[in-house]
Coordinates of C-alpha atoms in Angstrom, one line a residue:
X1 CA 24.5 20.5 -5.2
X2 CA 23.6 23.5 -3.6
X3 CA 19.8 23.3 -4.2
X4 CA 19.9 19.9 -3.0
X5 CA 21.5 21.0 0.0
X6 CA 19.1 23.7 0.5
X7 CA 16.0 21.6 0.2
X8 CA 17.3 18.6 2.3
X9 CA 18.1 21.5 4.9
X10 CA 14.5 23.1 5.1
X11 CA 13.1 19.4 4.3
X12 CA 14.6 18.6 8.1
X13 CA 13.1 21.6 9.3
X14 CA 9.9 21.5 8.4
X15 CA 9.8 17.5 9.8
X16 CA 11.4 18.9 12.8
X17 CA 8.7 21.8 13.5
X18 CA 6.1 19.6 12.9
X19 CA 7.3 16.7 14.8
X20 CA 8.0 19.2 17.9
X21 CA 4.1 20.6 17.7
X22 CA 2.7 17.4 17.4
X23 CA 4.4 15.7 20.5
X24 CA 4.3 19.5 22.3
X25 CA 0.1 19.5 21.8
X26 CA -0.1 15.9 23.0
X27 CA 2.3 16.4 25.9
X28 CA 0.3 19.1 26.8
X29 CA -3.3 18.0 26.3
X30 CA -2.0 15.3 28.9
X31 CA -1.0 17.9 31.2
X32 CA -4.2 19.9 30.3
X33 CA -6.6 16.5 31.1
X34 CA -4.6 15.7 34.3
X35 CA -5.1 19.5 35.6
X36 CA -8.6 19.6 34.8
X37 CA -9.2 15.7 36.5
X38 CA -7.7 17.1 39.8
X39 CA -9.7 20.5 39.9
X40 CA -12.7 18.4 39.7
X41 CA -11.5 16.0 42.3
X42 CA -10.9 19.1 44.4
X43 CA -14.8 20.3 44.0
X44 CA -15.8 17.4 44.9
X45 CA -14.2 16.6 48.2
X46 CA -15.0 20.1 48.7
X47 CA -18.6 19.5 48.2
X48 CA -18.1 16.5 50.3
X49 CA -16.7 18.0 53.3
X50 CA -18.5 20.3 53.5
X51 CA -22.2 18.6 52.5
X52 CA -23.7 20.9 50.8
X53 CA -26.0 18.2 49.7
X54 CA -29.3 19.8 50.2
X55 CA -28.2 23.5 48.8
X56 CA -27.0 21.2 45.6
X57 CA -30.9 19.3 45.5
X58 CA -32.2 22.9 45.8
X59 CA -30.1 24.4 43.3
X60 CA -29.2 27.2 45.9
X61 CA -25.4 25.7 45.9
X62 CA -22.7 28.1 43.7
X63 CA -19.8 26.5 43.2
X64 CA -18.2 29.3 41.5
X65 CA -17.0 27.5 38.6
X66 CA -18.3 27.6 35.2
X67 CA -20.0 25.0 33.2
X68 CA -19.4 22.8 36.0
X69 CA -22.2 19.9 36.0
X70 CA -23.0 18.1 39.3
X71 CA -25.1 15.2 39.0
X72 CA -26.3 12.8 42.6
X73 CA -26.6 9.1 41.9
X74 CA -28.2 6.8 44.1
X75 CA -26.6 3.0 45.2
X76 CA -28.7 1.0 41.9
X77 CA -27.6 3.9 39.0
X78 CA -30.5 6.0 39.3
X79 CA -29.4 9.4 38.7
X80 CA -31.9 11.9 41.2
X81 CA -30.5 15.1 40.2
X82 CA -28.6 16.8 37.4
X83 CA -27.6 20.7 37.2
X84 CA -27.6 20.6 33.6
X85 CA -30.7 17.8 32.9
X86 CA -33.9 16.7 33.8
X87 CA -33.1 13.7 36.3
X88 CA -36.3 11.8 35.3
X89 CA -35.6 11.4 32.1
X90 CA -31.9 10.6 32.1
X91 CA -30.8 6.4 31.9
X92 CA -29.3 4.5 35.0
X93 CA -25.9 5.4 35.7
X94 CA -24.5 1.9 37.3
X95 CA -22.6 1.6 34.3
X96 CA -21.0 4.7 33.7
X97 CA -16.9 4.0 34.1
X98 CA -16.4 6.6 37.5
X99 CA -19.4 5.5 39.2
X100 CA -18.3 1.7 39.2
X101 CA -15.3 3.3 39.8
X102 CA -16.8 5.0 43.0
X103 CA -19.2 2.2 44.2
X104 CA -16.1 0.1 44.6
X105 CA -13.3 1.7 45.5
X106 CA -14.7 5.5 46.7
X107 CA -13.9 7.1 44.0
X108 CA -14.2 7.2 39.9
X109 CA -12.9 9.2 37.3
X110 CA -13.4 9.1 33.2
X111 CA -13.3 10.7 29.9
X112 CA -15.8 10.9 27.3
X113 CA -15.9 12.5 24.0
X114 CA -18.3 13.7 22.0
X115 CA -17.8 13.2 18.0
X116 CA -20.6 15.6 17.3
X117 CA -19.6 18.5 19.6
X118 CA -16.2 17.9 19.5
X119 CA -15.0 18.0 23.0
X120 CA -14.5 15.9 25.5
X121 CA -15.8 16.0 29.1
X122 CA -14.3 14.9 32.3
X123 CA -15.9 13.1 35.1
X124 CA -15.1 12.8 38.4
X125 CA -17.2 11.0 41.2
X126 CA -17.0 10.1 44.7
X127 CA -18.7 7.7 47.2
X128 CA -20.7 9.7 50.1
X129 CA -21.1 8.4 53.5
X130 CA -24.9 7.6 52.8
X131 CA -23.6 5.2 50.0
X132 CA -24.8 8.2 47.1
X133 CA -23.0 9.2 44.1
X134 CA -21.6 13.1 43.6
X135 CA -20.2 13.5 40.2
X136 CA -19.0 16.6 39.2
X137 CA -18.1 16.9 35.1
X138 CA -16.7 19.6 32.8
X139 CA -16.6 20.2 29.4
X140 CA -13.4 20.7 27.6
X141 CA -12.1 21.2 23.8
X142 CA -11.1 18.0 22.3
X143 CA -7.2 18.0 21.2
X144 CA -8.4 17.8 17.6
X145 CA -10.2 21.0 18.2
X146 CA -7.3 22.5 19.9
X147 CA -5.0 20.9 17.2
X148 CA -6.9 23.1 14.3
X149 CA -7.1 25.9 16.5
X150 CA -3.4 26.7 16.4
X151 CA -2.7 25.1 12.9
X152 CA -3.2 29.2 11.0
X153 CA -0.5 29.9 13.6
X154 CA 1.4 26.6 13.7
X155 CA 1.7 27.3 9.5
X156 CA 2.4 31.2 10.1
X157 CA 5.4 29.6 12.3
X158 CA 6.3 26.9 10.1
X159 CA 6.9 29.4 7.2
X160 CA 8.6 32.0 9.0
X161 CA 11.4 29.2 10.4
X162 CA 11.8 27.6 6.9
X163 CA 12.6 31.4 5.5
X164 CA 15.0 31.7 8.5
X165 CA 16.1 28.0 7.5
X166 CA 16.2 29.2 3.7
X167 CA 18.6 31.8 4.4
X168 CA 20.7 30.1 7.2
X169 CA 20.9 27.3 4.9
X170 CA 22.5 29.3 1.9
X171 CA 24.9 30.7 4.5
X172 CA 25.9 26.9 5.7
X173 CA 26.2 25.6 1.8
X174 CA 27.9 28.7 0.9
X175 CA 30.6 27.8 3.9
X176 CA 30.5 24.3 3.5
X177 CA 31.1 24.5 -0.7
X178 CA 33.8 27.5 -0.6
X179 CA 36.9 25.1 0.1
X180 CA 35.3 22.9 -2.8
X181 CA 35.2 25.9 -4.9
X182 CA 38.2 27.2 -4.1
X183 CA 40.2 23.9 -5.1
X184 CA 38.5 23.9 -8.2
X185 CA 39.8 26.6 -9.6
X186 CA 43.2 26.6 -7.7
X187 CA 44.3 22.9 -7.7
X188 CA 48.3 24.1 -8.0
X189 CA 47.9 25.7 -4.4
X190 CA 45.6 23.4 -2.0
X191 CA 47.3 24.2 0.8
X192 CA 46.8 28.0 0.6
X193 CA 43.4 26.8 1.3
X194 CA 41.6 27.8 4.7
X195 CA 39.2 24.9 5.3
X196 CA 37.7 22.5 8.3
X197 CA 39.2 19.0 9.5
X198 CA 37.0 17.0 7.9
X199 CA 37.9 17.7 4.2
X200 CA 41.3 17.8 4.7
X201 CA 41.6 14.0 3.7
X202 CA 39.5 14.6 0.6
X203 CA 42.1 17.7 0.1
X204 CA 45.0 15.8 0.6
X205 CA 43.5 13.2 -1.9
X206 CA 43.0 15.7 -4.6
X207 CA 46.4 17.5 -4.2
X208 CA 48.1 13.7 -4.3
X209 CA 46.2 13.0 -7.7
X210 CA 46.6 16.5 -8.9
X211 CA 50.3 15.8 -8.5
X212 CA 50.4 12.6 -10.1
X213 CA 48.5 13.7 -13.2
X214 CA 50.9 16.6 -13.5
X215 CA 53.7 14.0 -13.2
X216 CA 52.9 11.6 -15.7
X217 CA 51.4 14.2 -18.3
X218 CA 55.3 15.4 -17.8
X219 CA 56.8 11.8 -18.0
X220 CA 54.2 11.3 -21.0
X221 CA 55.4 14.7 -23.0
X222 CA 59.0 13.6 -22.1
X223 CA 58.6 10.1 -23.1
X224 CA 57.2 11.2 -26.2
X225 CA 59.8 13.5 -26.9
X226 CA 62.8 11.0 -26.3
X227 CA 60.6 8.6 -28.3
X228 CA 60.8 11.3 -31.2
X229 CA 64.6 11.9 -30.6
X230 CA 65.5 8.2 -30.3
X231 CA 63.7 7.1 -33.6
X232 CA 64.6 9.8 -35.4
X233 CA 68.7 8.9 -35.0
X234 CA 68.5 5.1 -36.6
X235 CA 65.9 6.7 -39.5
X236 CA 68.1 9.6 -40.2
X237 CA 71.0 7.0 -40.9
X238 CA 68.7 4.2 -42.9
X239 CA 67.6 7.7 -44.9
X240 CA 71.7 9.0 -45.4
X241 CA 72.8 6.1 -46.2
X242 CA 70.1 4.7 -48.8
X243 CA 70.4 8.0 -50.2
X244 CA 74.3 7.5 -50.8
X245 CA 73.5 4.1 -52.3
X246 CA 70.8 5.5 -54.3
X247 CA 72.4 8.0 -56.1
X248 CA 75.2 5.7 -57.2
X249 CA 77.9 7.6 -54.7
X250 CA 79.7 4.6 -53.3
X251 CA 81.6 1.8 -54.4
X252 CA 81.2 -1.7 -54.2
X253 CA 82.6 -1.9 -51.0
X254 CA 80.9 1.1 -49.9
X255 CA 78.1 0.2 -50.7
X256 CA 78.2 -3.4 -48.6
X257 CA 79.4 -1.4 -45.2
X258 CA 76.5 1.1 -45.9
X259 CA 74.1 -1.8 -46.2
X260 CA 75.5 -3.2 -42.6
X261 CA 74.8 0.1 -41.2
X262 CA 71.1 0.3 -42.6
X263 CA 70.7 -2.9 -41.3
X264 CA 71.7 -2.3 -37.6
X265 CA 70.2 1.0 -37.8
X266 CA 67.2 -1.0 -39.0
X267 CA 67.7 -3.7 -36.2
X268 CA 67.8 -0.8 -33.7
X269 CA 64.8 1.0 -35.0
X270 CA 62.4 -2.8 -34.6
X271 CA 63.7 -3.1 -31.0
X272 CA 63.0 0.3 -30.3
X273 CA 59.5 0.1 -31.6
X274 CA 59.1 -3.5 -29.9
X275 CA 59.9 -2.1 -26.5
X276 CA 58.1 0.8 -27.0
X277 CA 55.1 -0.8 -28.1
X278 CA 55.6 -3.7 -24.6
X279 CA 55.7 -0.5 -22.5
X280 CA 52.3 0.9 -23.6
X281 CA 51.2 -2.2 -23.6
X282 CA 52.2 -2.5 -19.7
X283 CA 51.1 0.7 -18.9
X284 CA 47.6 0.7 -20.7
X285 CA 46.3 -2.7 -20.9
X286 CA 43.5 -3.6 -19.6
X287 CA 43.7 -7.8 -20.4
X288 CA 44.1 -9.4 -16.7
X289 CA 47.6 -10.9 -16.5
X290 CA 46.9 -14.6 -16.1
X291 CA 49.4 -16.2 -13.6
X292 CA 50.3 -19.9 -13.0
X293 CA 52.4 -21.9 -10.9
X294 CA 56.2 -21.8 -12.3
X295 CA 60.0 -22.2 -11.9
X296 CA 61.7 -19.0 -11.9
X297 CA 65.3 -21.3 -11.8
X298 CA 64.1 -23.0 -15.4
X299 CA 63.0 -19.6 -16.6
X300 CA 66.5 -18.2 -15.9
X301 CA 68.0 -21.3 -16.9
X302 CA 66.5 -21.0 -20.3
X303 CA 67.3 -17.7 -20.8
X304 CA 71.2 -17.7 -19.6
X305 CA 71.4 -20.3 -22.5
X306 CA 69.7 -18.5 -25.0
X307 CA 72.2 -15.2 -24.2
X308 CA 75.2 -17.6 -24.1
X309 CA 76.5 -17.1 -28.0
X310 CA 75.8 -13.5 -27.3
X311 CA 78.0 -13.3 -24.3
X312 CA 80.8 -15.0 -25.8
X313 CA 80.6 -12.1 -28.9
X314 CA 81.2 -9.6 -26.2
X315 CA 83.7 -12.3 -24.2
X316 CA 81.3 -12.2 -21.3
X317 CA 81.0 -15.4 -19.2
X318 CA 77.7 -16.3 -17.9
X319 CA 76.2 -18.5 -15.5
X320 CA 73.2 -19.6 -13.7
X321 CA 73.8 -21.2 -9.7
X322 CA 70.9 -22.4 -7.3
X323 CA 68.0 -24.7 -7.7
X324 CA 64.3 -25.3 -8.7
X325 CA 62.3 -22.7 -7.0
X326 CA 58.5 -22.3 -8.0
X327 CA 56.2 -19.1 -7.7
X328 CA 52.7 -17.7 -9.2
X329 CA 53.5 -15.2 -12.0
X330 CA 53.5 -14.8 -15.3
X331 CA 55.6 -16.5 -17.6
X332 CA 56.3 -14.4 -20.2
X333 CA 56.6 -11.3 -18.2
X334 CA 59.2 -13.2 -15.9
X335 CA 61.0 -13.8 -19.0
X336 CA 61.0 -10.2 -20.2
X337 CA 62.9 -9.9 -16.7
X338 CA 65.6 -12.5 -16.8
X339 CA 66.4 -11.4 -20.2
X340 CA 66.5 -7.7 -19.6
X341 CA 68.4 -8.3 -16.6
X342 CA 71.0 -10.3 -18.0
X343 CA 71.0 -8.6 -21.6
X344 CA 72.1 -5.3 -19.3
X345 CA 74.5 -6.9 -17.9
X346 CA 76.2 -8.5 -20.9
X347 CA 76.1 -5.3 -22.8
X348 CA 77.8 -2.8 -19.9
X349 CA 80.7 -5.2 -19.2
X350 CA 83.9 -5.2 -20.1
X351 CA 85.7 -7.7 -22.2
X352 CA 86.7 -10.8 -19.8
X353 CA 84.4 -10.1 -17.7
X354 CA 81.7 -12.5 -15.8
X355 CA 77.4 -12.5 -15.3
X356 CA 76.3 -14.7 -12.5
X357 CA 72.5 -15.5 -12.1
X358 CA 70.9 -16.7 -8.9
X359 CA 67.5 -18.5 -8.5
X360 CA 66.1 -20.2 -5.2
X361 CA 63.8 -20.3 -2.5
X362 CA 65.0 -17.8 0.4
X363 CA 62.7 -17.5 3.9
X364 CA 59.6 -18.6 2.1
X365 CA 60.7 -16.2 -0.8
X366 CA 62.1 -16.3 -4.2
X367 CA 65.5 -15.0 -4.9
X368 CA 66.6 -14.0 -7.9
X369 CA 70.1 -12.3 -8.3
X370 CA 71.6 -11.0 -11.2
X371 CA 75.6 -9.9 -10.6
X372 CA 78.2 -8.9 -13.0
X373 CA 81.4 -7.1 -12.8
X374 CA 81.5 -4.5 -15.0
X375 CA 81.5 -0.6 -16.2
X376 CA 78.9 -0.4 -12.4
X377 CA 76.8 2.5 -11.6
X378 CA 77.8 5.5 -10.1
X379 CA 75.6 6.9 -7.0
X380 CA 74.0 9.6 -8.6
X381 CA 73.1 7.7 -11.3
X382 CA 71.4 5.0 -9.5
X383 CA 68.1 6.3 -8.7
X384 CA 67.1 7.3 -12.2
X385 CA 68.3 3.7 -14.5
X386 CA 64.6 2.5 -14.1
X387 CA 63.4 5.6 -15.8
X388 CA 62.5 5.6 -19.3
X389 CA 65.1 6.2 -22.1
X390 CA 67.8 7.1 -19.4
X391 CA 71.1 6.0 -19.8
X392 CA 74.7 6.5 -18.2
X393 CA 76.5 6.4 -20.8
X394 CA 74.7 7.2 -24.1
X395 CA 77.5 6.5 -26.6
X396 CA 78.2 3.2 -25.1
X397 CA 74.1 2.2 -24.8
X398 CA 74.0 3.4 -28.9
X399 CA 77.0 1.1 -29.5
X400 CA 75.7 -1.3 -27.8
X401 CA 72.5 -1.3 -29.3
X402 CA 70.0 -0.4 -26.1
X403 CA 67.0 1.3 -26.4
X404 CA 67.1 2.7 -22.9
X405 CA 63.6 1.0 -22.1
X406 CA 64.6 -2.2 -20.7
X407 CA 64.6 -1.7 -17.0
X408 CA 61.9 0.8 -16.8
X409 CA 59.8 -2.9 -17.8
X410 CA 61.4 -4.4 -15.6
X411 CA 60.7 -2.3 -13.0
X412 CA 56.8 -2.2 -14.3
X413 CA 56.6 -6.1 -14.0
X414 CA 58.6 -6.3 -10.9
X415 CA 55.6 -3.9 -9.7
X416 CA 52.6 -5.6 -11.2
X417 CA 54.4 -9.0 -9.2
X418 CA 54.4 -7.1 -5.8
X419 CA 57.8 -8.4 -5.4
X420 CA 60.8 -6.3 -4.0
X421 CA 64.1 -4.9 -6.1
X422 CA 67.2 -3.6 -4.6
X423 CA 70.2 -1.9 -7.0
X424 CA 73.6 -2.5 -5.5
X425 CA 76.0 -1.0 -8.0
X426 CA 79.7 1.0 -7.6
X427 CA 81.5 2.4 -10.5
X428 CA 84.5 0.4 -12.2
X429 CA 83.4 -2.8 -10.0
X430 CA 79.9 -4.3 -11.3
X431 CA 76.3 -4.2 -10.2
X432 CA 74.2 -6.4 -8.5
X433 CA 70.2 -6.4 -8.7
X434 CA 68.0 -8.4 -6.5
X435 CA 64.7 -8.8 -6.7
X436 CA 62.7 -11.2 -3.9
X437 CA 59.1 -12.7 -5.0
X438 CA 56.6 -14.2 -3.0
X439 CA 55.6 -18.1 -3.8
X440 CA 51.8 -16.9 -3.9
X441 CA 50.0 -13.9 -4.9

């Protein structure tokens, strides 16, 4: 990065130096071709004024100035004197650009250059009172020649400001890459960090994923750890009690309550697995969730049924009030939180005790509401039930067969649904969880 800096740096430099001589030797040349015009202009209203004609025709005038060529041309073109040529043998002039020029409106100037030599030369020419020509005329270095005149020095210069660039540039990279560096190999203190206000975004940035891969390697190692110490209770009973049966230690009624308790230990080890297994599958799966038009209130409806026999084991009454309300989602997700929900609520009650859902359309929303009265939540509690394996009470979530997983999905789906979830719970009295959804995604 670095190199490419440097190089892009000196890359500007160099197109900036040359651009700058280029447009400085053709700004000047102008100035140079407009200076030279109006010194000839001067010479020859000098020559003018002051008619100097016949010293001119006998060569006796000096005008002081070298290599300057004065040339007389008559009315028709024909040129009758030249400083620097025979006038005999030079062509009719009634074409030349400054003596039209001249013959027309008094006075004529033009540029000629010569490919051969080089150089251009500048004519100026005025009309004299008798009609007559004067053109005065100067040689002068073309700007190509001038161009490759200054190019050993233009180069000399070029070099010498792309080594200053060279080293300037480090300096800037150097400056410009040390915050970069510095985060690099100090990502736990970012804001220890002296940088400038632009990178502070991209800083901020870092430091916010730096943070949350921190955090979820730590809810990973935790989640695998409780994963570890929650399988490893139901297999350690499956293993003690097998191992009673095995060895021929228990009778035949010993045996039979034994096998119950392998069984539910077994029950408890596939659910835990099963939700386990959903989780990752929530958290890592890169299908796209296919959603559809459908009725939350049949969903729920479906689901209070299908818990029914298993709140009247516990002595749990449950219910579902409201009416048809319809939303895009996914079904079987939306089922996964309906019977979450309302298998929580069953199994933290207390005998006699009551579940009531809620389903229907709210303010252009779906509400869903599910209420009970029982064991509740106490406050500081409350914040943490959607985390993984935590639990309020864990003697009463083992009796009860939870796995401690069920509302962290549901708090995963509610998410993925962009719909909104709100715990009301106090301890002794019952909890309430709402959750809102929009009709359309």
């Amino acid at each position: 990065m670095k190199k490419k800096i440097n190089l892009q740096f000196m890359f500007i430099s160099a197109v900036g130096i040359l651009l700058t001589f280029c447009l400085s030797t053709v700004i000047f040349y102008e100035l140079f071709k407009s200076e030279v015009v109006d010194e000839l202009k001067t010479y020859a209203d000098v020559i003018k004024e002051t008619q100097s004609y016949d010293q001119i025709l006998q060569g006796e005038y000096d005008p002081d100035v070298d290599d300057l060529r004065i040339t007389m041309i008559k009315k028709d073109g024909k040129v009758f004197y030249d400083s620097f040529a025979d006038a005999k043998k030079m062509e009719n002039h009634a074409n030349r650009q400054e003596v039209r020029q001249a013959l027309k409106h008094g006075n004529g100037k033009a540029i000629r250059t010569s490919d051969t030599l080089d150089k251009n030369t500048f004519y100026y020419a005025v009309r004299l009172d008798d009609g007559n020509i004067l053109r005065v005329a100067k040689e002068s270095r073309s700007i190509w020649s001038v161009f490759i005149k200054v190019t050993p020095a233009i180069l000399i210069l070029i070099f010498v400001i792309l080594a200053i660039s060279k080293m300037l540039s480090d300096v800037l990279t150097k400056s410009l890459l040390l915050p970069i560096e510095q985060m690099s190999e100090n990502l736990d203190h970012l804001e220890d960090i002296t940088t400038y206000k632009e990178l502070m975004p991209f800083i901020n940035t870092i430091q916010e994923q730096h943070k949350n891969i921190l955090m979820n390697a730590k809810m990973r190692q935790e989640f695998t750890a409780n994963v570890s110490h929650e399988l490893k209770t139901p297999l350690t009973a499956i293993s003690g009690y097998s191992e009673l049966i095995q060895n021929g230690m228990t009778n035949e009624e010993e045996t039979i309550r034994f096998a119950g308790e392998i069984h539910k230990s077994a029950k408890r080890l596939l659910t835990l697995i099963n939700d386990t297994i959903r989780l990752s599958q929530l958290d890592t799966s890169e299908q796209k969730v296919i959603y559809e038009a459908i009725d939350l209130y049949k969903i729920a409806e479906d689901c209070v049924n299908m818990l029914k026999f298993s709140a009247e084991n516990h002595g749990i009454t449950i219910s579902i009030h409201g009416t048809n309300a319809y939303l895009e989602g996914n079904k079987e997700m939306l089922e996964e939180v309906v019977y979450n929900l309302c298998d929580n609520a069953i199994r933290y009650n207390n005998e006699g005790g009551k579940v009531d859902v809620t389903v229907k359309p709210v303010k252009g929303k779906i509400y869903l509401c599910v209420e009970d009265n029982g064991i509740g939540i106490s406050k500081e509690h409350q914040e943490r039930i959607f985390e993984r394996f935590y639990r309020v009470d864990k003697s009463r979530s083992k009796s009860t067969g939870g796995t401690g997983l069920g509302l962290a999905i549901v708090k995963h789906i509610i998410q993925q649904h962009g719909a909104h979830m709100e715990l009301t719970s106090e301890k002794g009295k019952g909890t309430k969880i709402e959750i809102e959804f929009s009709k359309s995604r």
